[in-house]
Structure formats: C-alpha cells, structure tokens
PDB file of C-alpha atoms in Angstrom:
ATOM      1  CA  ASP J  39     108.552  90.954  95.311  1.00 52.00           C
ATOM      2  CA  THR J  40     110.774  92.807  92.855  1.00 76.00           C
ATOM      3  CA  GLY J  41     113.519  90.206  92.969  1.00 93.00           C
ATOM      4  CA  VAL J  42     117.240  90.643  93.515  1.00 97.00           C
ATOM      5  CA  SER J  43     118.696  93.536  91.569  1.00 97.00           C
ATOM      6  CA  GLN J  44     122.354  93.909  90.601  1.00 98.00           C
ATOM      7  CA  ASN J  45     124.085  96.910  89.074  1.00 97.00           C
ATOM      8  CA  PRO J  46     125.753  97.380  86.750  1.00 97.00           C
ATOM      9  CA  ARG J  47     124.959  94.416  84.484  1.00 97.00           C
ATOM     10  CA  HIS J  48     128.251  94.786  82.679  1.00 97.00           C
ATOM     11  CA  LYS J  49     131.534  96.415  83.656  1.00 97.00           C
ATOM     12  CA  ILE J  50     134.583  96.741  81.449  1.00 97.00           C
ATOM     13  CA  THR J  51     137.689  98.187  83.018  1.00 97.00           C
ATOM     14  CA  LYS J  52     141.436  98.272  82.636  1.00 97.00           C
ATOM     15  CA  ARG J  53     143.687  96.114  84.742  1.00 97.00           C
ATOM     16  CA  GLY J  54     144.651  97.849  87.956  1.00 97.00           C
ATOM     17  CA  GLN J  55     141.440  99.842  88.323  1.00 97.00           C
ATOM     18  CA  ASN J  56     139.021  99.494  91.229  1.00 98.00           C
ATOM     19  CA  VAL J  57     135.438  98.401  90.624  1.00 98.00           C
ATOM     20  CA  THR J  58     132.358  98.340  92.834  1.00 98.00           C
ATOM     21  CA  PHE J  59     129.177  96.358  92.320  1.00 98.00           C
ATOM     22  CA  ARG J  60     125.862  96.810  94.063  1.00 98.00           C
ATOM     23  CA  CYS J  61     123.236  94.270  95.071  1.00 98.00           C
ATOM     24  CA  ASP J  62     119.717  95.024  96.293  1.00 97.00           C
ATOM     25  CA  PRO J  63     118.231  91.858  97.803  1.00 97.00           C
ATOM     26  CA  ILE J  64     114.591  90.970  98.285  1.00 95.00           C
ATOM     27  CA  SER J  65     113.489  93.302 101.074  1.00 92.00           C
ATOM     28  CA  GLU J  66     112.481  90.744 103.682  1.00 89.00           C
ATOM     29  CA  HIS J  67     115.560  88.559 103.166  1.00 92.00           C
ATOM     30  CA  ASN J  68     118.151  88.874 105.903  1.00 90.00           C
ATOM     31  CA  ARG J  69     120.819  86.692 104.286  1.00 92.00           C
ATOM     32  CA  LEU J  70     122.867  87.915 101.354  1.00 94.00           C
ATOM     33  CA  TYR J  71     125.523  86.007  99.427  1.00 94.00           C
ATOM     34  CA  TRP J  72     128.133  86.923  96.831  1.00 95.00           C
ATOM     35  CA  TYR J  73     129.398  84.380  94.320  1.00 94.00           C
ATOM     36  CA  ARG J  74     131.764  84.403  91.382  1.00 95.00           C
ATOM     37  CA  GLN J  75     131.076  82.275  88.323  1.00 95.00           C
ATOM     38  CA  THR J  76     133.305  81.581  85.355  1.00 94.00           C
ATOM     39  CA  LEU J  77     132.214  80.024  82.085  1.00 90.00           C
ATOM     40  CA  GLY J  78     131.193  76.396  82.390  1.00 89.00           C
ATOM     41  CA  GLN J  79     131.485  76.338  86.163  1.00 91.00           C
ATOM     42  CA  GLY J  80     129.112  76.527  89.083  1.00 92.00           C
ATOM     43  CA  PRO J  81     128.989  79.503  91.427  1.00 93.00           C
ATOM     44  CA  GLU J  82     132.007  79.876  93.705  1.00 91.00           C
ATOM     45  CA  PHE J  83     131.170  81.212  97.170  1.00 90.00           C
ATOM     46  CA  LEU J  84     132.815  84.520  98.071  1.00 93.00           C
ATOM     47  CA  THR J  85     131.109  85.819 101.187  1.00 93.00           C
ATOM     48  CA  TYR J  86     127.849  85.873 103.141  1.00 90.00           C
ATOM     49  CA  PHE J  87     126.001  88.336 105.367  1.00 93.00           C
ATOM     50  CA  GLN J  88     123.269  87.870 107.896  1.00 91.00           C
ATOM     51  CA  ASN J  89     121.731  91.299 108.293  1.00 91.00           C
ATOM     52  CA  GLU J  90     124.717  93.671 108.415  1.00 92.00           C
ATOM     53  CA  ALA J  91     127.183  91.143 109.805  1.00 91.00           C
ATOM     54  CA  GLN J  92     129.640  89.486 107.430  1.00 90.00           C
ATOM     55  CA  LEU J  93     129.655  85.961 108.854  1.00 87.00           C
ATOM     56  CA  GLU J  94     131.851  84.139 106.420  1.00 85.00           C
ATOM     57  CA  LYS J  95     134.411  84.914 103.781  1.00 86.00           C
ATOM     58  CA  SER J  96     135.995  82.418 101.416  1.00 87.00           C
ATOM     59  CA  ARG J  97     139.634  81.635 102.087  1.00 82.00           C
ATOM     60  CA  LEU J  98     140.102  81.937  98.345  1.00 75.00           C
ATOM     61  CA  LEU J  99     139.156  85.601  98.507  1.00 80.00           C
ATOM     62  CA  SER J 100     142.183  87.823  98.335  1.00 84.00           C
ATOM     63  CA  ASP J 101     142.597  91.027 100.317  1.00 91.00           C
ATOM     64  CA  ARG J 102     141.723  92.958  97.165  1.00 95.00           C
ATOM     65  CA  PHE J 103     138.086  91.945  97.625  1.00 95.00           C
ATOM     66  CA  SER J 104     135.859  93.585 100.208  1.00 95.00           C
ATOM     67  CA  ALA J 105     132.132  93.517 100.772  1.00 96.00           C
ATOM     68  CA  GLU J 106     129.816  95.574 102.933  1.00 96.00           C
ATOM     69  CA  ARG J 107     126.187  95.559 103.885  1.00 96.00           C
ATOM     70  CA  PRO J 108     126.033  98.696 106.019  1.00 91.00           C
ATOM     71  CA  LYS J 109     122.372  98.763 107.020  1.00 87.00           C
ATOM     72  CA  GLY J 110     121.478  95.165 106.448  1.00 86.00           C
ATOM     73  CA  SER J 111     119.796  96.008 103.173  1.00 91.00           C
ATOM     74  CA  PHE J 112     121.826  96.534  99.984  1.00 96.00           C
ATOM     75  CA  SER J 113     125.385  95.284  99.669  1.00 97.00           C
ATOM     76  CA  THR J 114     128.464  96.351  97.722  1.00 98.00           C
ATOM     77  CA  LEU J 115     131.374  94.248  96.526  1.00 97.00           C
ATOM     78  CA  GLU J 116     134.589  96.100  95.728  1.00 97.00           C
ATOM     79  CA  ILE J 117     137.585  94.725  93.901  1.00 97.00           C
ATOM     80  CA  GLN J 118     140.747  96.781  94.159  1.00 97.00           C
ATOM     81  CA  ARG J 119     143.637  96.691  91.667  1.00 97.00           C
ATOM     82  CA  THR J 120     141.775  94.390  89.303  1.00 97.00           C
ATOM     83  CA  GLU J 121     143.645  91.569  87.558  1.00 95.00           C
ATOM     84  CA  GLN J 122     142.878  89.592  84.405  1.00 95.00           C
ATOM     85  CA  GLY J 123     141.822  86.632  86.521  1.00 94.00           C
ATOM     86  CA  ASP J 124     139.041  88.683  88.084  1.00 96.00           C
ATOM     87  CA  SER J 125     137.076  88.541  84.829  1.00 97.00           C
ATOM     88  CA  ALA J 126     133.922  86.627  85.691  1.00 97.00           C
ATOM     89  CA  MET J 127     130.232  86.930  86.442  1.00 97.00           C
ATOM     90  CA  TYR J 128     129.602  88.177  89.980  1.00 98.00           C
ATOM     91  CA  LEU J 129     126.311  86.931  91.360  1.00 97.00           C
ATOM     92  CA  CYS J 130     124.374  88.093  94.385  1.00 97.00           C
ATOM     93  CA  ALA J 131     121.708  86.014  96.084  1.00 95.00           C
ATOM     94  CA  SER J 132     119.458  86.485  99.078  1.00 94.00           C
ATOM     95  CA  SER J 133     117.403  84.232 101.295  1.00 91.00           C
ATOM     96  CA  ILE J 134     115.523  84.151 104.561  1.00 87.00           C
ATOM     97  CA  ALA J 135     117.097  82.624 107.627  1.00 76.00           C
ATOM     98  CA  GLY J 136     115.721  79.142 108.125  1.00 66.00           C
ATOM     99  CA  GLY J 137     117.142  77.465 111.183  1.00 61.00           C
ATOM    100  CA  VAL J 138     120.086  75.151 110.685  1.00 56.00           C
ATOM    101  CA  SER J 139     119.473  74.561 106.997  1.00 63.00           C
ATOM    102  CA  ASN J 140     119.869  76.795 104.014  1.00 69.00           C
ATOM    103  CA  GLN J 141     116.667  78.052 102.466  1.00 81.00           C
ATOM    104  CA  PRO J 142     116.342  78.490  98.692  1.00 89.00           C
ATOM    105  CA  GLN J 143     118.411  81.373  97.397  1.00 91.00           C
ATOM    106  CA  HIS J 144     117.089  83.996  95.007  1.00 94.00           C
ATOM    107  CA  PHE J 145     119.652  85.263  92.530  1.00 95.00           C
ATOM    108  CA  GLY J 146     120.122  88.470  90.641  1.00 97.00           C
ATOM    109  CA  ASP J 147     121.201  88.390  87.006  1.00 96.00           C
ATOM    110  CA  GLY J 148     124.758  89.199  87.933  1.00 97.00           C
ATOM    111  CA  THR J 149     127.403  91.715  86.958  1.00 98.00           C
ATOM    112  CA  ARG J 150     129.715  90.574  84.189  1.00 97.00           C
ATOM    113  CA  LEU J 151     133.214  91.974  84.735  1.00 98.00           C
ATOM    114  CA  SER J 152     135.696  92.124  81.881  1.00 97.00           C
ATOM    115  CA  ILE J 153     139.267  93.199  82.562  1.00 97.00           C
ATOM    116  CA  LEU J 154     141.155  94.582  79.589  1.00 93.00           C
TER     117      LEU J 154
ATOM    118  CA  SER A 355     135.623  73.805  96.697  1.00 44.00           C
ATOM    119  CA  GLN A 356     132.983  72.072  94.624  1.00 49.00           C
ATOM    120  CA  GLN A 357     131.357  69.116  96.309  1.00 57.00           C
ATOM    121  CA  GLY A 358     128.687  68.298  93.771  1.00 67.00           C
ATOM    122  CA  GLU A 359     129.431  66.732  90.434  1.00 81.00           C
ATOM    123  CA  GLU A 360     126.736  66.685  87.799  1.00 84.00           C
ATOM    124  CA  ASP A 361     126.566  64.020  85.171  1.00 86.00           C
ATOM    125  CA  PRO A 362     126.430  64.280  82.229  1.00 92.00           C
ATOM    126  CA  GLN A 363     128.239  67.564  81.584  1.00 92.00           C
ATOM    127  CA  ALA A 364     126.047  68.097  78.526  1.00 94.00           C
ATOM    128  CA  LEU A 365     122.829  66.530  77.285  1.00 95.00           C
ATOM    129  CA  SER A 366     121.009  67.108  73.996  1.00 96.00           C
ATOM    130  CA  ILE A 367     117.558  65.585  73.443  1.00 96.00           C
ATOM    131  CA  GLN A 368     114.480  66.053  71.280  1.00 97.00           C
ATOM    132  CA  GLU A 369     111.565  68.091  72.523  1.00 97.00           C
ATOM    133  CA  GLY A 370     109.060  65.858  74.258  1.00 97.00           C
ATOM    134  CA  GLU A 371     111.642  63.396  75.552  1.00 97.00           C
ATOM    135  CA  ASN A 372     112.559  63.053  79.206  1.00 97.00           C
ATOM    136  CA  ALA A 373     115.854  64.444  80.507  1.00 97.00           C
ATOM    137  CA  THR A 374     117.690  62.943  83.461  1.00 97.00           C
ATOM    138  CA  MET A 375     120.707  64.449  85.133  1.00 96.00           C
ATOM    139  CA  ASN A 376     122.588  63.228  88.151  1.00 96.00           C
ATOM    140  CA  CYS A 377     124.478  64.791  91.005  1.00 95.00           C
ATOM    141  CA  SER A 378     126.973  63.133  93.323  1.00 94.00           C
ATOM    142  CA  TYR A 379     128.377  64.660  96.481  1.00 92.00           C
ATOM    143  CA  LYS A 380     130.949  63.781  99.092  1.00 90.00           C
ATOM    144  CA  THR A 381     129.799  64.638 102.622  1.00 87.00           C
ATOM    145  CA  SER A 382     126.637  64.285 104.706  1.00 88.00           C
ATOM    146  CA  ILE A 383     124.042  66.915 103.908  1.00 88.00           C
ATOM    147  CA  ASN A 384     121.018  68.660 105.414  1.00 87.00           C
ATOM    148  CA  ASN A 385     119.404  69.191 102.042  1.00 90.00           C
ATOM    149  CA  LEU A 386     120.134  69.266  98.329  1.00 93.00           C
ATOM    150  CA  GLN A 387     118.823  71.906  95.956  1.00 94.00           C
ATOM    151  CA  TRP A 388     118.516  72.048  92.185  1.00 96.00           C
ATOM    152  CA  TYR A 389     118.756  75.303  90.239  1.00 97.00           C
ATOM    153  CA  ARG A 390     118.401  76.276  86.600  1.00 97.00           C
ATOM    154  CA  GLN A 391     120.424  78.959  84.828  1.00 97.00           C
ATOM    155  CA  ASN A 392     119.599  80.382  81.441  1.00 96.00           C
ATOM    156  CA  SER A 393     122.508  81.792  79.474  1.00 93.00           C
ATOM    157  CA  GLY A 394     123.674  85.139  80.866  1.00 90.00           C
ATOM    158  CA  ARG A 395     121.143  85.122  83.693  1.00 93.00           C
ATOM    159  CA  GLY A 396     121.103  84.349  87.388  1.00 93.00           C
ATOM    160  CA  LEU A 397     120.143  81.002  88.861  1.00 95.00           C
ATOM    161  CA  VAL A 398     116.553  80.073  89.579  1.00 96.00           C
ATOM    162  CA  HIS A 399     115.669  77.714  92.408  1.00 95.00           C
ATOM    163  CA  LEU A 400     113.744  74.645  91.234  1.00 97.00           C
ATOM    164  CA  ILE A 401     113.371  72.244  94.123  1.00 96.00           C
ATOM    165  CA  LEU A 402     114.788  71.455  97.567  1.00 94.00           C
ATOM    166  CA  ILE A 403     114.906  67.918  98.954  1.00 95.00           C
ATOM    167  CA  ARG A 404     115.785  67.273 102.591  1.00 92.00           C
ATOM    168  CA  SER A 405     118.091  64.490 103.717  1.00 92.00           C
ATOM    169  CA  ASN A 406     115.165  62.504 105.175  1.00 94.00           C
ATOM    170  CA  GLU A 407     113.217  62.624 101.902  1.00 96.00           C
ATOM    171  CA  ARG A 408     113.691  60.184  99.040  1.00 97.00           C
ATOM    172  CA  GLU A 409     111.618  61.725  96.275  1.00 98.00           C
ATOM    173  CA  LYS A 410     109.976  65.037  95.505  1.00 97.00           C
ATOM    174  CA  HIS A 411     107.851  66.318  92.634  1.00 96.00           C
ATOM    175  CA  SER A 412     107.159  69.774  91.288  1.00 95.00           C
ATOM    176  CA  GLY A 413     105.218  69.984  88.045  1.00 97.00           C
ATOM    177  CA  ARG A 414     107.282  68.212  85.375  1.00 97.00           C
ATOM    178  CA  LEU A 415     110.235  67.862  87.746  1.00 98.00           C
ATOM    179  CA  ARG A 416     111.014  64.806  89.805  1.00 98.00           C
ATOM    180  CA  VAL A 417     113.977  64.710  92.166  1.00 98.00           C
ATOM    181  CA  THR A 418     115.276  61.663  93.988  1.00 98.00           C
ATOM    182  CA  LEU A 419     117.849  61.508  96.740  1.00 97.00           C
ATOM    183  CA  ASP A 420     119.868  58.467  97.810  1.00 97.00           C
ATOM    184  CA  THR A 421     121.908  59.429 100.858  1.00 95.00           C
ATOM    185  CA  SER A 422     123.541  55.994 101.049  1.00 96.00           C
ATOM    186  CA  LYS A 423     125.037  56.570  97.600  1.00 95.00           C
ATOM    187  CA  LYS A 424     125.404  60.315  98.108  1.00 95.00           C
ATOM    188  CA  SER A 425     123.603  61.002  94.880  1.00 95.00           C
ATOM    189  CA  SER A 426     120.548  62.762  93.499  1.00 96.00           C
ATOM    190  CA  SER A 427     118.814  62.813  90.156  1.00 97.00           C
ATOM    191  CA  LEU A 428     116.653  65.409  88.435  1.00 97.00           C
ATOM    192  CA  LEU A 429     114.141  64.194  85.872  1.00 98.00           C
ATOM    193  CA  ILE A 430     112.397  66.628  83.567  1.00 98.00           C
ATOM    194  CA  THR A 431     109.485  64.970  81.801  1.00 98.00           C
ATOM    195  CA  ALA A 432     108.040  65.973  78.423  1.00 97.00           C
ATOM    196  CA  SER A 433     110.866  68.437  77.781  1.00 97.00           C
ATOM    197  CA  ARG A 434     110.243  71.757  76.051  1.00 97.00           C
ATOM    198  CA  ALA A 435     112.544  74.105  74.167  1.00 96.00           C
ATOM    199  CA  ALA A 436     112.256  76.516  77.117  1.00 96.00           C
ATOM    200  CA  ASP A 437     113.940  73.916  79.348  1.00 97.00           C
ATOM    201  CA  THR A 438     117.210  74.583  77.506  1.00 97.00           C
ATOM    202  CA  ALA A 439     119.528  75.795  80.282  1.00 97.00           C
ATOM    203  CA  SER A 440     122.269  74.694  82.647  1.00 97.00           C
ATOM    204  CA  TYR A 441     121.166  72.779  85.724  1.00 97.00           C
ATOM    205  CA  PHE A 442     123.123  72.829  88.979  1.00 96.00           C
ATOM    206  CA  CYS A 443     122.867  70.899  92.196  1.00 95.00           C
ATOM    207  CA  ALA A 444     123.883  72.529  95.450  1.00 93.00           C
ATOM    208  CA  THR A 445     124.354  70.774  98.759  1.00 91.00           C
ATOM    209  CA  ASP A 446     123.882  72.165 102.228  1.00 83.00           C
ATOM    210  CA  ALA A 447     126.335  70.391 104.485  1.00 72.00           C
ATOM    211  CA  GLY A 448     125.254  72.448 107.479  1.00 64.00           C
ATOM    212  CA  GLY A 449     127.321  74.316 110.004  1.00 61.00           C
ATOM    213  CA  ASN A 450     128.188  77.363 107.988  1.00 61.00           C
ATOM    214  CA  TYR A 451     125.101  78.070 105.887  1.00 63.00           C
ATOM    215  CA  GLN A 452     127.134  77.747 102.718  1.00 76.00           C
ATOM    216  CA  LEU A 453     125.879  75.886  99.650  1.00 85.00           C
ATOM    217  CA  ILE A 454     128.433  73.846  97.726  1.00 86.00           C
ATOM    218  CA  TRP A 455     127.849  73.803  93.990  1.00 89.00           C
ATOM    219  CA  GLY A 456     128.607  71.426  91.169  1.00 87.00           C
ATOM    220  CA  ALA A 457     129.761  72.444  87.685  1.00 89.00           C
ATOM    221  CA  GLY A 458     126.340  71.850  86.139  1.00 94.00           C
ATOM    222  CA  THR A 459     124.727  69.937  83.277  1.00 95.00           C
ATOM    223  CA  LYS A 460     124.101  71.864  80.089  1.00 96.00           C
ATOM    224  CA  LEU A 461     120.770  70.719  78.654  1.00 97.00           C
ATOM    225  CA  ILE A 462     119.788  71.444  75.066  1.00 97.00           C
ATOM    226  CA  ILE A 463     116.272  70.654  73.868  1.00 97.00           C
ATOM    227  CA  LYS A 464     116.037  70.372  70.108  1.00 95.00           C
ATOM    228  CA  PRO A 465     112.685  71.443  68.610  1.00 90.00           C
TER     229      PRO A 465
END
C-alpha cells in the first residue's frame, strides 16, 4: 500500500492559465474523490468517480473544471482559465466500494494552487 | 454545503490532558467519521461510527454518537504534542456516497 499520490505538490500560475493535477489512488480502490480546501475550512466536495465513471459533480463546480479517470486508475483534474478564487488546496481521496455506506477515505497530501 | 459543525473551533491544552471536541449535524446519517489533518498534509481517517452504534474506541480515541441530538464527540485521552492537528467530522447521509464535512477543530497541545 503506497498510499494516494498527488502531483504536483505545489503549482503557481498566472491568472488565466490552465492547470492540470494528477492523482494516483490506492490500486485496489475503485472510488476516487476530488475536494477543494481553503484555509480554516473543511474539504469541499468537487466530484467523485466509481471506476472510470464520473457519478457525481458538485453544482458549485463551474464549467472551467473538468475531471477524468480514463482507465479507472489515476485521475486528472483540470482547471481552465484560472481565477484568483481558485487558489486552494486540491485534495484527492480514494476508497473501496462498501454497499450503501461510505467507507473510510484515504487522502493524498494535496496540490496547493496559487494564482498570481 | 457543510453539514457538520465542530465545536470548539480551536482548543489549546497541556500535554497529558484530555481533549474533547464535538460535532453537530443536521440530517439523518448512515455513519459519522472523524479525520485528522496535520498542517499542509492530507486528512487521515481516525474512526468510523455507524448510526446504530453509541460509542467506539480506538487506542486513546473515544467517539460517541447521539443520533437523537444529532451530535458526536471525539475524546483524545492523555494528549501528546503529536496530536496537534485539525480534527474534522464527516457525515455520510447516504444516497449519493458523498461525505459532508465540518470546518474542523484546531487542537494545539502545549508541551
């Protein structure tokens, strides 16, 4: 178990640029989640995959955000035309499917995005 | 939206003392989970308590759940400097496999 890996750890970019983050979940986990976290707040749900299918996307997520999990393994989160308000920590988590209830989620250490 | 609310927002105690933090939520749940987050790191799962359970222990951690009051508490006994972190509760309301998170309690253990 190598844990959930996220790359890069830090990303600094100018407003208006596109950025892409990668998440490698624990290999046997079929569920993968993306969250956004700002200072002093809890994680805010962005989207969730079961295998390669994106099953839910937050209504708060603008069209500038897109996520993929093409082979049901790693996932990417892209933000197009970044804005100042996108500055945050982006967290990825994975878990096993566990019936009707959520199983414990395993988190990566996140990608910290800073928009200049 | 954030369903859980942790209380207090911040807590500072001496090493060796017990730390108690509380979580309140709004809707019926399948389970409630507690996580710890060290500064600049991801969250680490601590304990999961199901809606039909009232108390659960794991090492120095004790979690209680009162579904009638829609609240949970996390007790850390004999605190250590390494327990310094933010602690979050997350509720599983079922239906969409989404956890709803509170804003966390920042715990500082003074040596």
